[in-house]
């Protein structure tokens, strides 16, 4: 079976693309397409289409989201590889490889210093196209209430309630949350709005991190304009209303065990102490609204992993792998930190 690959603007074949997205990514209308393809605050995305030659039917697509990243105080253009979207009947390596190779061959014509991608199912395709794997996303879970788990082991309700109380108490005392207190000169806002302080926090504290530029426009696009999810924001501030850290979260995520979970979607902070105070405040908030677990996906610094462990988060298996591919146009662009996962900061903000 033969496939033809063409480069296009996302708006060129909009109706066909929306149909492809809706049937494979389980979207219901054009709002999500319009948001992620046509409203990108960093500029126009790139798109490649795969057609089955005999029927001239669109059966697959992929693309590059335009992003700006930071390292050592400098900003540079990069591309984020979009998920390879192919109809089930055509999910052989042939169509996926042809799409990805067309994307790679176009890199010298772009201003992207490198591209990066995250995938659960297309790792083999990325490797065959000479992407370099630099690590795997971490999936973290913090249990807040144990009853939903104990239901599988203790059928008697009274016994289960007693066991739940003991286990929940142990979980709370095990966590650093029980020993982290908010100083009087700091305050937490559970329902904050995005403003220019978020970008100021990024500019002052992201120098040694490879991360997408947290402009007000990007954060509002990602978390205020996204059409299918309601996000909330928690901030940590001092008396002068200086922003010390923030968490973007979703209430009501469903965990892997069907539990009622709060999902942390993005976060950033000034220093480790601020991050600990944010986590403690968020955990208490989740307990008050009867969440059973907190979940978080992250790729980056070991200090984050260490802090999460101290707060009673447990790492579970994740299959989302992170890859990078250089652009031969920028032969002088040598960034050894790209290969070091400890220099990255990726969250659900990047997992579209």
mmCIF file of C-alpha atoms in Angstrom:
data_model
loop_
_atom_site.group_PDB
_atom_site.id
_atom_site.type_symbol
_atom_site.label_atom_id
_atom_site.label_comp_id
_atom_site.label_asym_id
_atom_site.label_seq_id
_atom_site.Cartn_x
_atom_site.Cartn_y
_atom_site.Cartn_z
ATOM 1 C CA UNK A 1 0.000 0.000 0.000
ATOM 2 C CA UNK A 2 1.476 3.336 -1.052
ATOM 3 C CA UNK A 3 1.335 6.666 0.750
ATOM 4 C CA UNK A 4 2.037 10.182 -0.457
ATOM 5 C CA UNK A 5 3.287 12.796 2.007
ATOM 6 C CA UNK A 6 2.716 16.518 1.577
ATOM 7 C CA UNK A 7 3.511 19.518 3.727
ATOM 8 C CA UNK A 8 0.529 21.782 4.346
ATOM 9 C CA UNK A 9 -0.777 24.586 6.494
ATOM 10 C CA UNK A 10 -3.104 23.231 9.203
ATOM 11 C CA UNK A 11 -5.909 25.346 7.734
ATOM 12 C CA UNK A 12 -5.460 24.021 4.168
ATOM 13 C CA UNK A 13 -7.244 20.716 4.739
ATOM 14 C CA UNK A 14 -9.094 21.737 7.857
ATOM 15 C CA UNK A 15 -12.243 19.660 7.450
ATOM 16 C CA UNK A 16 -10.320 16.470 6.671
ATOM 17 C CA UNK A 17 -7.867 17.106 9.511
ATOM 18 C CA UNK A 18 -10.642 17.724 12.017
ATOM 19 C CA UNK A 19 -12.324 14.494 10.930
ATOM 20 C CA UNK A 20 -9.020 12.597 11.326
ATOM 21 C CA UNK A 21 -8.482 14.090 14.797
ATOM 22 C CA UNK A 22 -12.048 13.445 15.929
ATOM 23 C CA UNK A 23 -12.046 9.782 14.959
ATOM 24 C CA UNK A 24 -8.574 8.946 16.305
ATOM 25 C CA UNK A 25 -8.100 11.334 19.232
ATOM 26 C CA UNK A 26 -11.733 11.158 20.368
ATOM 27 C CA UNK A 27 -12.420 14.869 19.990
ATOM 28 C CA UNK A 28 -15.999 15.917 19.304
ATOM 29 C CA UNK A 29 -15.818 19.201 17.398
ATOM 30 C CA UNK A 30 -13.501 21.768 15.823
ATOM 31 C CA UNK A 31 -12.806 23.784 18.983
ATOM 32 C CA UNK A 32 -9.787 21.756 20.058
ATOM 33 C CA UNK A 33 -8.280 21.919 16.541
ATOM 34 C CA UNK A 34 -8.795 25.682 16.357
ATOM 35 C CA UNK A 35 -7.178 26.111 19.761
ATOM 36 C CA UNK A 36 -4.011 24.031 19.371
ATOM 37 C CA UNK A 37 -3.408 24.520 15.644
ATOM 38 C CA UNK A 38 -4.509 28.094 14.991
ATOM 39 C CA UNK A 39 -3.986 29.996 18.243
ATOM 40 C CA UNK A 40 -0.410 29.020 19.156
ATOM 41 C CA UNK A 41 1.080 32.137 20.827
ATOM 42 C CA UNK A 42 4.577 31.285 19.521
ATOM 43 C CA UNK A 43 3.551 31.323 15.863
ATOM 44 C CA UNK A 44 2.344 29.085 13.094
ATOM 45 C CA UNK A 45 2.653 25.311 13.403
ATOM 46 C CA UNK A 46 3.976 23.040 10.650
ATOM 47 C CA UNK A 47 1.931 20.124 9.335
ATOM 48 C CA UNK A 48 2.474 17.008 7.184
ATOM 49 C CA UNK A 49 -0.317 14.896 5.713
ATOM 50 C CA UNK A 50 -0.291 11.263 4.616
ATOM 51 C CA UNK A 51 -2.725 10.087 1.929
ATOM 52 C CA UNK A 52 -3.408 6.583 0.743
ATOM 53 C CA UNK A 53 -2.430 6.924 -2.914
ATOM 54 C CA UNK A 54 -5.055 4.783 -4.621
ATOM 55 C CA UNK A 55 -8.015 6.331 -2.798
ATOM 56 C CA UNK A 56 -6.445 9.789 -2.296
ATOM 57 C CA UNK A 57 -7.799 9.692 1.244
ATOM 58 C CA UNK A 58 -6.241 11.433 4.232
ATOM 59 C CA UNK A 59 -5.188 8.669 6.619
ATOM 60 C CA UNK A 60 -2.557 10.332 8.813
ATOM 61 C CA UNK A 61 -0.849 13.508 9.939
ATOM 62 C CA UNK A 62 1.885 14.862 12.139
ATOM 63 C CA UNK A 63 3.437 18.245 12.732
ATOM 64 C CA UNK A 64 5.659 20.572 14.697
ATOM 65 C CA UNK A 65 4.354 22.993 17.294
ATOM 66 C CA UNK A 66 6.391 26.191 17.372
ATOM 67 C CA UNK A 67 7.877 26.861 20.816
ATOM 68 C CA UNK A 68 10.484 29.109 22.461
ATOM 69 C CA UNK A 69 12.783 27.574 25.024
ATOM 70 C CA UNK A 70 15.252 28.980 27.506
ATOM 71 C CA UNK A 71 18.715 27.982 28.611
ATOM 72 C CA UNK A 72 21.280 30.073 30.502
ATOM 73 C CA UNK A 73 19.152 33.153 29.983
ATOM 74 C CA UNK A 74 18.976 32.818 26.192
ATOM 75 C CA UNK A 75 15.824 32.102 24.214
ATOM 76 C CA UNK A 76 15.780 30.064 21.018
ATOM 77 C CA UNK A 77 13.171 28.659 18.655
ATOM 78 C CA UNK A 78 12.424 24.935 18.849
ATOM 79 C CA UNK A 79 9.804 22.591 17.493
ATOM 80 C CA UNK A 80 7.731 20.169 19.514
ATOM 81 C CA UNK A 81 6.899 17.050 17.525
ATOM 82 C CA UNK A 82 3.175 16.434 17.411
ATOM 83 C CA UNK A 83 1.774 12.963 17.996
ATOM 84 C CA UNK A 84 1.645 10.832 14.854
ATOM 85 C CA UNK A 85 -2.066 10.494 14.092
ATOM 86 C CA UNK A 86 -2.868 7.595 11.752
ATOM 87 C CA UNK A 87 -6.075 5.695 11.048
ATOM 88 C CA UNK A 88 -6.105 2.249 12.620
ATOM 89 C CA UNK A 89 -6.169 0.396 9.289
ATOM 90 C CA UNK A 90 -2.903 2.083 8.265
ATOM 91 C CA UNK A 91 -0.886 1.851 11.486
ATOM 92 C CA UNK A 92 2.057 0.047 10.009
ATOM 93 C CA UNK A 93 5.526 1.504 10.272
ATOM 94 C CA UNK A 94 5.447 2.597 6.632
ATOM 95 C CA UNK A 95 3.048 5.544 6.911
ATOM 96 C CA UNK A 96 4.443 6.716 10.261
ATOM 97 C CA UNK A 97 8.038 6.540 9.025
ATOM 98 C CA UNK A 98 7.253 8.432 5.844
ATOM 99 C CA UNK A 99 5.553 11.203 7.827
ATOM 100 C CA UNK A 100 8.395 11.517 10.332
ATOM 101 C CA UNK A 101 11.112 11.406 7.674
ATOM 102 C CA UNK A 102 9.381 14.182 5.741
ATOM 103 C CA UNK A 103 9.323 16.247 8.923
ATOM 104 C CA UNK A 104 13.030 15.647 9.611
ATOM 105 C CA UNK A 105 14.060 16.452 6.044
ATOM 106 C CA UNK A 106 12.382 19.858 6.362
ATOM 107 C CA UNK A 107 14.292 20.859 9.508
ATOM 108 C CA UNK A 108 17.122 22.740 7.685
ATOM 109 C CA UNK A 109 14.496 25.086 6.253
ATOM 110 C CA UNK A 110 13.299 26.105 9.715
ATOM 111 C CA UNK A 111 14.755 28.305 12.462
ATOM 112 C CA UNK A 112 14.352 25.532 15.043
ATOM 113 C CA UNK A 113 17.622 24.899 16.885
ATOM 114 C CA UNK A 114 16.352 21.401 17.675
ATOM 115 C CA UNK A 115 13.085 19.541 17.997
ATOM 116 C CA UNK A 116 11.844 17.418 20.860
ATOM 117 C CA UNK A 117 8.994 14.988 21.188
ATOM 118 C CA UNK A 118 7.210 12.856 23.760
ATOM 119 C CA UNK A 119 5.579 9.574 22.847
ATOM 120 C CA UNK A 120 4.127 6.420 24.348
ATOM 121 C CA UNK A 121 3.598 4.454 21.150
ATOM 122 C CA UNK A 122 5.968 5.809 18.481
ATOM 123 C CA UNK A 123 9.367 5.302 20.148
ATOM 124 C CA UNK A 124 10.481 2.829 17.477
ATOM 125 C CA UNK A 125 9.620 5.309 14.713
ATOM 126 C CA UNK A 126 11.502 8.113 16.472
ATOM 127 C CA UNK A 127 14.571 5.920 16.906
ATOM 128 C CA UNK A 128 14.573 4.870 13.245
ATOM 129 C CA UNK A 129 14.447 8.566 12.317
ATOM 130 C CA UNK A 130 17.563 9.164 14.455
ATOM 131 C CA UNK A 131 15.984 10.967 17.339
ATOM 132 C CA UNK A 132 17.990 10.581 20.522
ATOM 133 C CA UNK A 133 16.166 9.291 23.566
ATOM 134 C CA UNK A 134 17.040 11.303 26.668
ATOM 135 C CA UNK A 135 14.718 9.808 29.246
ATOM 136 C CA UNK A 136 11.208 8.887 30.351
ATOM 137 C CA UNK A 137 8.504 10.988 31.955
ATOM 138 C CA UNK A 138 7.914 10.200 35.611
ATOM 139 C CA UNK A 139 4.390 9.451 36.802
ATOM 140 C CA UNK A 140 3.916 10.290 40.484
ATOM 141 C CA UNK A 141 0.970 9.467 42.743
ATOM 142 C CA UNK A 142 0.334 10.630 46.290
ATOM 143 C CA UNK A 143 -2.433 8.717 48.129
ATOM 144 C CA UNK A 144 -4.493 10.907 50.456
ATOM 145 C CA UNK A 145 -7.212 8.440 51.419
ATOM 146 C CA UNK A 146 -6.841 4.697 51.433
ATOM 147 C CA UNK A 147 -10.444 3.476 51.505
ATOM 148 C CA UNK A 148 -10.780 3.164 47.726
ATOM 149 C CA UNK A 149 -7.852 0.711 47.804
ATOM 150 C CA UNK A 150 -8.903 -1.154 50.937
ATOM 151 C CA UNK A 151 -12.297 -1.964 49.371
ATOM 152 C CA UNK A 152 -10.520 -4.683 47.412
ATOM 153 C CA UNK A 153 -9.230 -6.337 50.610
ATOM 154 C CA UNK A 154 -11.709 -5.592 53.422
ATOM 155 C CA UNK A 155 -15.385 -6.145 52.667
ATOM 156 C CA UNK A 156 -16.698 -5.327 56.152
ATOM 157 C CA UNK A 157 -17.469 -1.595 56.182
ATOM 158 C CA UNK A 158 -16.790 -1.038 59.892
ATOM 159 C CA UNK A 159 -13.442 -2.831 59.797
ATOM 160 C CA UNK A 160 -12.530 -0.995 56.624
ATOM 161 C CA UNK A 161 -13.310 2.400 58.171
ATOM 162 C CA UNK A 162 -11.078 1.590 61.150
ATOM 163 C CA UNK A 163 -8.222 0.420 58.946
ATOM 164 C CA UNK A 164 -8.674 3.460 56.697
ATOM 165 C CA UNK A 165 -8.319 5.867 59.627
ATOM 166 C CA UNK A 166 -5.047 4.251 60.716
ATOM 167 C CA UNK A 167 -3.575 4.091 57.213
ATOM 168 C CA UNK A 168 -4.575 7.687 56.397
ATOM 169 C CA UNK A 169 -3.003 8.915 59.632
ATOM 170 C CA UNK A 170 0.222 7.060 58.815
ATOM 171 C CA UNK A 171 0.271 8.520 55.304
ATOM 172 C CA UNK A 172 -0.093 12.038 56.677
ATOM 173 C CA UNK A 173 2.666 11.694 59.274
ATOM 174 C CA UNK A 174 4.983 10.015 56.751
ATOM 175 C CA UNK A 175 4.668 13.015 54.449
ATOM 176 C CA UNK A 176 6.787 16.157 54.824
ATOM 177 C CA UNK A 177 3.468 18.000 54.615
ATOM 178 C CA UNK A 178 2.953 17.420 58.350
ATOM 179 C CA UNK A 179 6.193 19.281 59.111
ATOM 180 C CA UNK A 180 5.870 22.144 56.605
ATOM 181 C CA UNK A 181 4.190 25.316 57.847
ATOM 182 C CA UNK A 182 3.344 28.548 56.077
ATOM 183 C CA UNK A 183 5.143 31.569 57.586
ATOM 184 C CA UNK A 184 2.981 34.571 58.469
ATOM 185 C CA UNK A 185 4.579 36.758 55.809
ATOM 186 C CA UNK A 186 3.448 34.388 53.033
ATOM 187 C CA UNK A 187 -0.016 33.638 51.691
ATOM 188 C CA UNK A 188 -1.586 31.075 49.379
ATOM 189 C CA UNK A 189 -4.203 31.977 46.783
ATOM 190 C CA UNK A 190 -6.309 28.939 45.806
ATOM 191 C CA UNK A 191 -8.000 30.628 42.856
ATOM 192 C CA UNK A 192 -5.363 32.850 41.278
ATOM 193 C CA UNK A 193 -5.306 34.476 37.846
ATOM 194 C CA UNK A 194 -2.370 34.466 35.422
ATOM 195 C CA UNK A 195 -0.582 37.807 35.206
ATOM 196 C CA UNK A 196 2.833 39.263 34.364
ATOM 197 C CA UNK A 197 4.340 37.970 37.617
ATOM 198 C CA UNK A 198 4.393 34.456 36.135
ATOM 199 C CA UNK A 199 6.744 35.549 33.355
ATOM 200 C CA UNK A 200 8.861 37.476 35.852
ATOM 201 C CA UNK A 201 9.238 34.309 37.935
ATOM 202 C CA UNK A 202 10.320 32.425 34.818
ATOM 203 C CA UNK A 203 12.858 35.083 33.784
ATOM 204 C CA UNK A 204 14.479 35.203 37.205
ATOM 205 C CA UNK A 205 14.643 31.484 38.002
ATOM 206 C CA UNK A 206 14.771 29.479 34.753
ATOM 207 C CA UNK A 207 18.353 30.284 33.702
ATOM 208 C CA UNK A 208 19.758 26.775 34.025
ATOM 209 C CA UNK A 209 16.692 24.925 32.793
ATOM 210 C CA UNK A 210 15.617 23.825 29.329
ATOM 211 C CA UNK A 211 11.935 24.708 29.400
ATOM 212 C CA UNK A 212 9.263 26.378 27.323
ATOM 213 C CA UNK A 213 9.105 30.110 27.930
ATOM 214 C CA UNK A 214 6.316 30.770 30.458
ATOM 215 C CA UNK A 215 4.973 33.985 29.001
ATOM 216 C CA UNK A 216 1.590 35.236 30.112
ATOM 217 C CA UNK A 217 0.326 34.569 26.570
ATOM 218 C CA UNK A 218 1.495 30.941 26.595
ATOM 219 C CA UNK A 219 0.068 30.184 30.033
ATOM 220 C CA UNK A 220 -3.270 31.822 29.203
ATOM 221 C CA UNK A 221 -3.438 29.937 25.901
ATOM 222 C CA UNK A 222 -2.571 26.624 27.540
ATOM 223 C CA UNK A 223 -4.657 26.851 30.703
ATOM 224 C CA UNK A 224 -7.336 29.518 30.196
ATOM 225 C CA UNK A 225 -8.287 29.002 26.545
ATOM 226 C CA UNK A 226 -8.043 25.204 26.243
ATOM 227 C CA UNK A 227 -11.648 24.266 25.370
ATOM 228 C CA UNK A 228 -12.150 20.910 27.085
ATOM 229 C CA UNK A 229 -10.654 21.267 30.590
ATOM 230 C CA UNK A 230 -11.209 23.593 33.526
ATOM 231 C CA UNK A 231 -7.873 24.446 35.149
ATOM 232 C CA UNK A 232 -7.322 26.140 38.493
ATOM 233 C CA UNK A 233 -4.237 27.954 39.759
ATOM 234 C CA UNK A 234 -2.677 28.122 43.216
ATOM 235 C CA UNK A 235 -0.014 30.731 43.956
ATOM 236 C CA UNK A 236 2.418 31.368 46.800
ATOM 237 C CA UNK A 237 3.046 35.076 47.437
ATOM 238 C CA UNK A 238 4.780 37.297 49.973
ATOM 239 C CA UNK A 239 3.491 40.497 51.581
ATOM 240 C CA UNK A 240 4.639 42.520 48.582
ATOM 241 C CA UNK A 241 2.575 40.214 46.315
ATOM 242 C CA UNK A 242 5.738 38.891 44.703
ATOM 243 C CA UNK A 243 5.085 35.499 43.131
ATOM 244 C CA UNK A 244 7.207 32.760 44.747
ATOM 245 C CA UNK A 245 5.635 29.799 42.970
ATOM 246 C CA UNK A 246 2.513 28.421 41.348
ATOM 247 C CA UNK A 247 0.653 25.183 40.622
ATOM 248 C CA UNK A 248 -1.851 24.682 37.806
ATOM 249 C CA UNK A 249 -4.193 21.825 38.607
ATOM 250 C CA UNK A 250 -7.351 19.982 37.635
ATOM 251 C CA UNK A 251 -9.829 18.727 40.216
ATOM 252 C CA UNK A 252 -11.574 15.483 39.410
ATOM 253 C CA UNK A 253 -8.996 13.686 37.272
ATOM 254 C CA UNK A 254 -9.479 9.948 37.336
ATOM 255 C CA UNK A 255 -6.445 8.054 38.553
ATOM 256 C CA UNK A 256 -5.379 4.706 37.165
ATOM 257 C CA UNK A 257 -7.347 2.894 39.843
ATOM 258 C CA UNK A 258 -10.507 4.879 39.186
ATOM 259 C CA UNK A 259 -9.881 7.057 42.229
ATOM 260 C CA UNK A 260 -10.944 10.691 42.515
ATOM 261 C CA UNK A 261 -7.718 12.573 41.880
ATOM 262 C CA UNK A 262 -6.313 16.079 41.674
ATOM 263 C CA UNK A 263 -3.908 16.417 38.757
ATOM 264 C CA UNK A 264 -1.007 18.889 38.868
ATOM 265 C CA UNK A 265 -0.592 20.103 35.282
ATOM 266 C CA UNK A 266 2.203 22.659 35.607
ATOM 267 C CA UNK A 267 4.320 24.228 38.326
ATOM 268 C CA UNK A 268 7.293 26.480 38.831
ATOM 269 C CA UNK A 269 8.880 28.104 41.861
ATOM 270 C CA UNK A 270 11.628 30.361 43.130
ATOM 271 C CA UNK A 271 13.414 27.907 45.441
ATOM 272 C CA UNK A 272 13.006 24.531 47.114
ATOM 273 C CA UNK A 273 11.422 26.018 50.227
ATOM 274 C CA UNK A 274 8.738 27.679 48.133
ATOM 275 C CA UNK A 275 8.047 24.405 46.320
ATOM 276 C CA UNK A 276 7.672 22.560 49.629
ATOM 277 C CA UNK A 277 5.274 25.183 50.959
ATOM 278 C CA UNK A 278 3.224 24.988 47.760
ATOM 279 C CA UNK A 279 3.016 21.198 47.914
ATOM 280 C CA UNK A 280 2.013 21.268 51.564
ATOM 281 C CA UNK A 281 -0.694 23.879 50.928
ATOM 282 C CA UNK A 282 -2.002 22.014 47.888
ATOM 283 C CA UNK A 283 -2.087 18.696 49.740
ATOM 284 C CA UNK A 284 -4.093 20.240 52.582
ATOM 285 C CA UNK A 285 -6.466 21.791 50.061
ATOM 286 C CA UNK A 286 -6.971 18.403 48.384
ATOM 287 C CA UNK A 287 -7.684 16.751 51.724
ATOM 288 C CA UNK A 288 -10.290 19.406 52.529
ATOM 289 C CA UNK A 289 -12.169 18.771 49.274
ATOM 290 C CA UNK A 290 -11.991 14.977 49.730
ATOM 291 C CA UNK A 291 -9.606 14.045 46.952
ATOM 292 C CA UNK A 292 -8.258 10.501 47.196
ATOM 293 C CA UNK A 293 -4.971 10.993 45.329
ATOM 294 C CA UNK A 294 -2.767 13.635 43.735
ATOM 295 C CA UNK A 295 -1.136 12.783 40.403
ATOM 296 C CA UNK A 296 1.705 14.524 38.587
ATOM 297 C CA UNK A 297 3.708 13.868 35.410
ATOM 298 C CA UNK A 298 7.180 15.340 35.183
ATOM 299 C CA UNK A 299 10.455 15.125 33.298
ATOM 300 C CA UNK A 300 13.470 16.911 34.688
ATOM 301 C CA UNK A 301 15.387 17.681 37.849
ATOM 302 C CA UNK A 302 16.200 15.102 40.473
ATOM 303 C CA UNK A 303 15.467 17.670 43.180
ATOM 304 C CA UNK A 304 11.813 17.509 42.137
ATOM 305 C CA UNK A 305 11.783 13.709 42.428
ATOM 306 C CA UNK A 306 13.468 13.879 45.836
ATOM 307 C CA UNK A 307 10.955 16.427 47.134
ATOM 308 C CA UNK A 308 7.988 14.460 45.827
ATOM 309 C CA UNK A 309 9.284 11.324 47.569
ATOM 310 C CA UNK A 310 9.616 13.210 50.848
ATOM 311 C CA UNK A 311 5.995 14.357 50.463
ATOM 312 C CA UNK A 312 4.745 10.803 50.149
ATOM 313 C CA UNK A 313 4.482 10.567 46.375
ATOM 314 C CA UNK A 314 5.186 7.172 44.844
ATOM 315 C CA UNK A 315 6.589 6.759 41.358
ATOM 316 C CA UNK A 316 4.626 4.459 39.063
ATOM 317 C CA UNK A 317 5.514 3.022 35.704
ATOM 318 C CA UNK A 318 5.417 5.436 32.772
ATOM 319 C CA UNK A 319 5.922 4.730 29.076
ATOM 320 C CA UNK A 320 6.091 8.336 27.826
ATOM 321 C CA UNK A 321 9.602 8.734 26.416
ATOM 322 C CA UNK A 322 11.344 12.010 25.585
ATOM 323 C CA UNK A 323 13.393 12.415 22.388
ATOM 324 C CA UNK A 324 15.413 15.190 20.755
ATOM 325 C CA UNK A 325 16.680 15.682 17.198
ATOM 326 C CA UNK A 326 19.180 18.321 16.152
ATOM 327 C CA UNK A 327 18.844 20.635 13.174
ATOM 328 C CA UNK A 328 21.839 20.326 10.802
ATOM 329 C CA UNK A 329 21.396 23.994 9.897
ATOM 330 C CA UNK A 330 22.736 24.932 13.359
ATOM 331 C CA UNK A 331 25.996 22.999 13.388
ATOM 332 C CA UNK A 332 27.524 25.420 15.890
ATOM 333 C CA UNK A 333 24.657 24.969 18.328
ATOM 334 C CA UNK A 334 26.204 22.675 20.912
ATOM 335 C CA UNK A 335 24.083 22.245 23.987
ATOM 336 C CA UNK A 336 25.360 19.305 25.998
ATOM 337 C CA UNK A 337 22.619 19.907 28.547
ATOM 338 C CA UNK A 338 20.096 18.573 26.031
ATOM 339 C CA UNK A 339 21.298 15.066 26.845
ATOM 340 C CA UNK A 340 20.999 15.586 30.596
ATOM 341 C CA UNK A 341 17.477 15.039 31.909
ATOM 342 C CA UNK A 342 18.436 16.933 35.070
ATOM 343 C CA UNK A 343 18.551 20.148 33.010
ATOM 344 C CA UNK A 344 14.991 19.852 31.682
ATOM 345 C CA UNK A 345 11.654 21.011 33.048
ATOM 346 C CA UNK A 346 8.681 19.433 31.232
ATOM 347 C CA UNK A 347 5.186 19.057 32.666
ATOM 348 C CA UNK A 348 1.685 18.359 31.384
ATOM 349 C CA UNK A 349 1.840 21.828 29.851
ATOM 350 C CA UNK A 350 3.816 20.169 27.052
ATOM 351 C CA UNK A 351 1.790 16.941 26.896
ATOM 352 C CA UNK A 352 -0.947 17.930 24.443
#
